[in-house]
C-alpha positions as protocol buffer text, in pm:
chain_id: "A"
residue {
  index: 1
  type: MET
  ca { x: -4353 y: 7489 z: -328 }
}
residue {
  index: 2
  type: THR
  ca { x: -4446 y: 7473 z: -697 }
}
residue {
  index: 3
  type: GLY
  ca { x: -4094 y: 7578 z: -795 }
}
residue {
  index: 4
  type: LYS
  ca { x: -3938 y: 7293 z: -595 }
}
residue {
  index: 5
  type: LEU
  ca { x: -4181 y: 7048 z: -753 }
}
residue {
  index: 6
  type: LEU
  ca { x: -4091 y: 7166 z: -1104 }
}
residue {
  index: 7
  type: VAL
  ca { x: -3718 y: 7142 z: -1025 }
}
residue {
  index: 8
  type: ALA
  ca { x: -3764 y: 6790 z: -887 }
}
residue {
  index: 9
  type: ILE
  ca { x: -3957 y: 6680 z: -1196 }
}
residue {
  index: 10
  type: ALA
  ca { x: -3692 y: 6833 z: -1422 }
}
residue {
  index: 11
  type: ILE
  ca { x: -3414 y: 6651 z: -1233 }
}
residue {
  index: 12
  type: VAL
  ca { x: -3595 y: 6317 z: -1252 }
}
residue {
  index: 13
  type: THR
  ca { x: -3666 y: 6366 z: -1622 }
}
residue {
  index: 14
  type: LEU
  ca { x: -3306 y: 6456 z: -1704 }
}
residue {
  index: 15
  type: SER
  ca { x: -3158 y: 6172 z: -1497 }
}
residue {
  index: 16
  type: ALA
  ca { x: -3393 y: 5919 z: -1659 }
}
residue {
  index: 17
  type: SER
  ca { x: -3304 y: 6054 z: -2001 }
}
residue {
  index: 18
  type: ALA
  ca { x: -2931 y: 6034 z: -1928 }
}
residue {
  index: 19
  type: ALA
  ca { x: -2964 y: 5682 z: -1789 }
}
residue {
  index: 20
  type: SER
  ca { x: -3159 y: 5576 z: -2095 }
}
residue {
  index: 21
  type: ALA
  ca { x: -2899 y: 5726 z: -2328 }
}
residue {
  index: 22
  type: ALA
  ca { x: -2615 y: 5559 z: -2135 }
}
residue {
  index: 23
  type: HIS
  ca { x: -2795 y: 5225 z: -2144 }
}
residue {
  index: 24
  type: HIS
  ca { x: -2855 y: 5259 z: -2516 }
}
residue {
  index: 25
  type: ARG
  ca { x: -2487 y: 5327 z: -2584 }
}
residue {
  index: 26
  type: HIS
  ca { x: -2387 y: 5036 z: -2364 }
}
residue {
  index: 27
  type: HIS
  ca { x: -2627 y: 4799 z: -2541 }
}
residue {
  index: 28
  type: HIS
  ca { x: -2513 y: 4923 z: -2881 }
}
residue {
  index: 29
  type: ALA
  ca { x: -2151 y: 4853 z: -2792 }
}
residue {
  index: 30
  type: LEU
  ca { x: -2235 y: 4490 z: -2713 }
}
residue {
  index: 31
  type: ASN
  ca { x: -2431 y: 4439 z: -3034 }
}
residue {
  index: 32
  type: PRO
  ca { x: -2210 y: 4222 z: -3260 }
}
residue {
  index: 33
  type: ALA
  ca { x: -2380 y: 4357 z: -3571 }
}
residue {
  index: 34
  type: ALA
  ca { x: -2270 y: 4710 z: -3478 }
}
residue {
  index: 35
  type: THR
  ca { x: -1900 y: 4624 z: -3482 }
}
residue {
  index: 36
  type: PRO
  ca { x: -1721 y: 4538 z: -3806 }
}
residue {
  index: 37
  type: ALA
  ca { x: -1618 y: 4177 z: -3838 }
}
residue {
  index: 38
  type: SER
  ca { x: -1249 y: 4112 z: -3812 }
}
residue {
  index: 39
  type: PRO
  ca { x: -1088 y: 3866 z: -4053 }
}
residue {
  index: 40
  type: SER
  ca { x: -1033 y: 3516 z: -3927 }
}
residue {
  index: 41
  type: PRO
  ca { x: -679 y: 3461 z: -3798 }
}
residue {
  index: 42
  type: MET
  ca { x: -654 y: 3129 z: -3981 }
}
residue {
  index: 43
  type: GLY
  ca { x: -811 y: 3256 z: -4303 }
}
residue {
  index: 44
  type: TRP
  ca { x: -1104 y: 3012 z: -4273 }
}
residue {
  index: 45
  type: THR
  ca { x: -1431 y: 3200 z: -4310 }
}
residue {
  index: 46
  type: GLY
  ca { x: -1691 y: 2949 z: -4431 }
}
residue {
  index: 47
  type: GLY
  ca { x: -1871 y: 2647 z: -4301 }
}
residue {
  index: 48
  type: PRO
  ca { x: -1861 y: 2291 z: -4425 }
}
residue {
  index: 49
  type: THR
  ca { x: -1945 y: 2241 z: -4790 }
}
residue {
  index: 50
  type: SER
  ca { x: -2069 y: 1950 z: -4996 }
}
residue {
  index: 51
  type: SER
  ca { x: -1716 y: 1883 z: -5116 }
}
residue {
  index: 52
  type: ASP
  ca { x: -1609 y: 1850 z: -4750 }
}
residue {
  index: 53
  type: HIS
  ca { x: -1879 y: 1587 z: -4699 }
}
residue {
  index: 54
  type: ALA
  ca { x: -1777 y: 1403 z: -5014 }
}
residue {
  index: 55
  type: MET
  ca { x: -1414 y: 1404 z: -4897 }
}
residue {
  index: 56
  type: TYR
  ca { x: -1522 y: 1272 z: -4555 }
}
residue {
  index: 57
  type: LEU
  ca { x: -1715 y: 985 z: -4715 }
}
residue {
  index: 58
  type: GLN
  ca { x: -1425 y: 908 z: -4948 }
}
residue {
  index: 59
  type: ASN
  ca { x: -1186 y: 898 z: -4653 }
}
residue {
  index: 60
  type: LEU
  ca { x: -1421 y: 660 z: -4468 }
}
residue {
  index: 61
  type: HIS
  ca { x: -1435 y: 436 z: -4774 }
}
residue {
  index: 62
  type: ASP
  ca { x: -1058 y: 444 z: -4820 }
}
residue {
  index: 63
  type: SER
  ca { x: -1003 y: 348 z: -4456 }
}
residue {
  index: 64
  type: GLY
  ca { x: -1214 y: 33 z: -4502 }
}
residue {
  index: 65
  type: TYR
  ca { x: -1541 y: 147 z: -4341 }
}
residue {
  index: 66
  type: ASN
  ca { x: -1846 y: -32 z: -4479 }
}
residue {
  index: 67
  type: PRO
  ca { x: -2187 y: 95 z: -4360 }
}
residue {
  index: 68
  type: LYS
  ca { x: -2347 y: -242 z: -4449 }
}
residue {
  index: 69
  type: ASN
  ca { x: -2167 y: -388 z: -4146 }
}
residue {
  index: 70
  type: ASP
  ca { x: -2333 y: -143 z: -3902 }
}
residue {
  index: 71
  type: ARG
  ca { x: -2638 y: -369 z: -3850 }
}
residue {
  index: 72
  type: ASP
  ca { x: -2681 y: -744 z: -3818 }
}
residue {
  index: 73
  type: ALA
  ca { x: -2941 y: -954 z: -4005 }
}
residue {
  index: 74
  type: ALA
  ca { x: -3212 y: -867 z: -3747 }
}
residue {
  index: 75
  type: GLY
  ca { x: -3156 y: -492 z: -3794 }
}
residue {
  index: 76
  type: ASN
  ca { x: -2983 y: -439 z: -3462 }
}
residue {
  index: 77
  type: MET
  ca { x: -2659 y: -247 z: -3420 }
}
residue {
  index: 78
  type: ALA
  ca { x: -2375 y: -493 z: -3465 }
}
residue {
  index: 79
  type: ALA
  ca { x: -2138 y: -546 z: -3174 }
}
residue {
  index: 80
  type: GLN
  ca { x: -1785 y: -428 z: -3241 }
}
């Protein structure tokens, strides 16, 4: 009886250990930090910069946008 109990405990311990190891490998494979980053297909790797914002504002100005016309004299949004 004691031998069967020891075998059962050993089986449960080994199966739990194997399941834990398999889960750890599975989780590690999904971790984006664990995989090397591939280069961007378009070559663009950064976010917007201050020069992008300046270019956006310059384009708005060149197209005739005037932020002073956004509100009327009472401070309400002007109707378009």
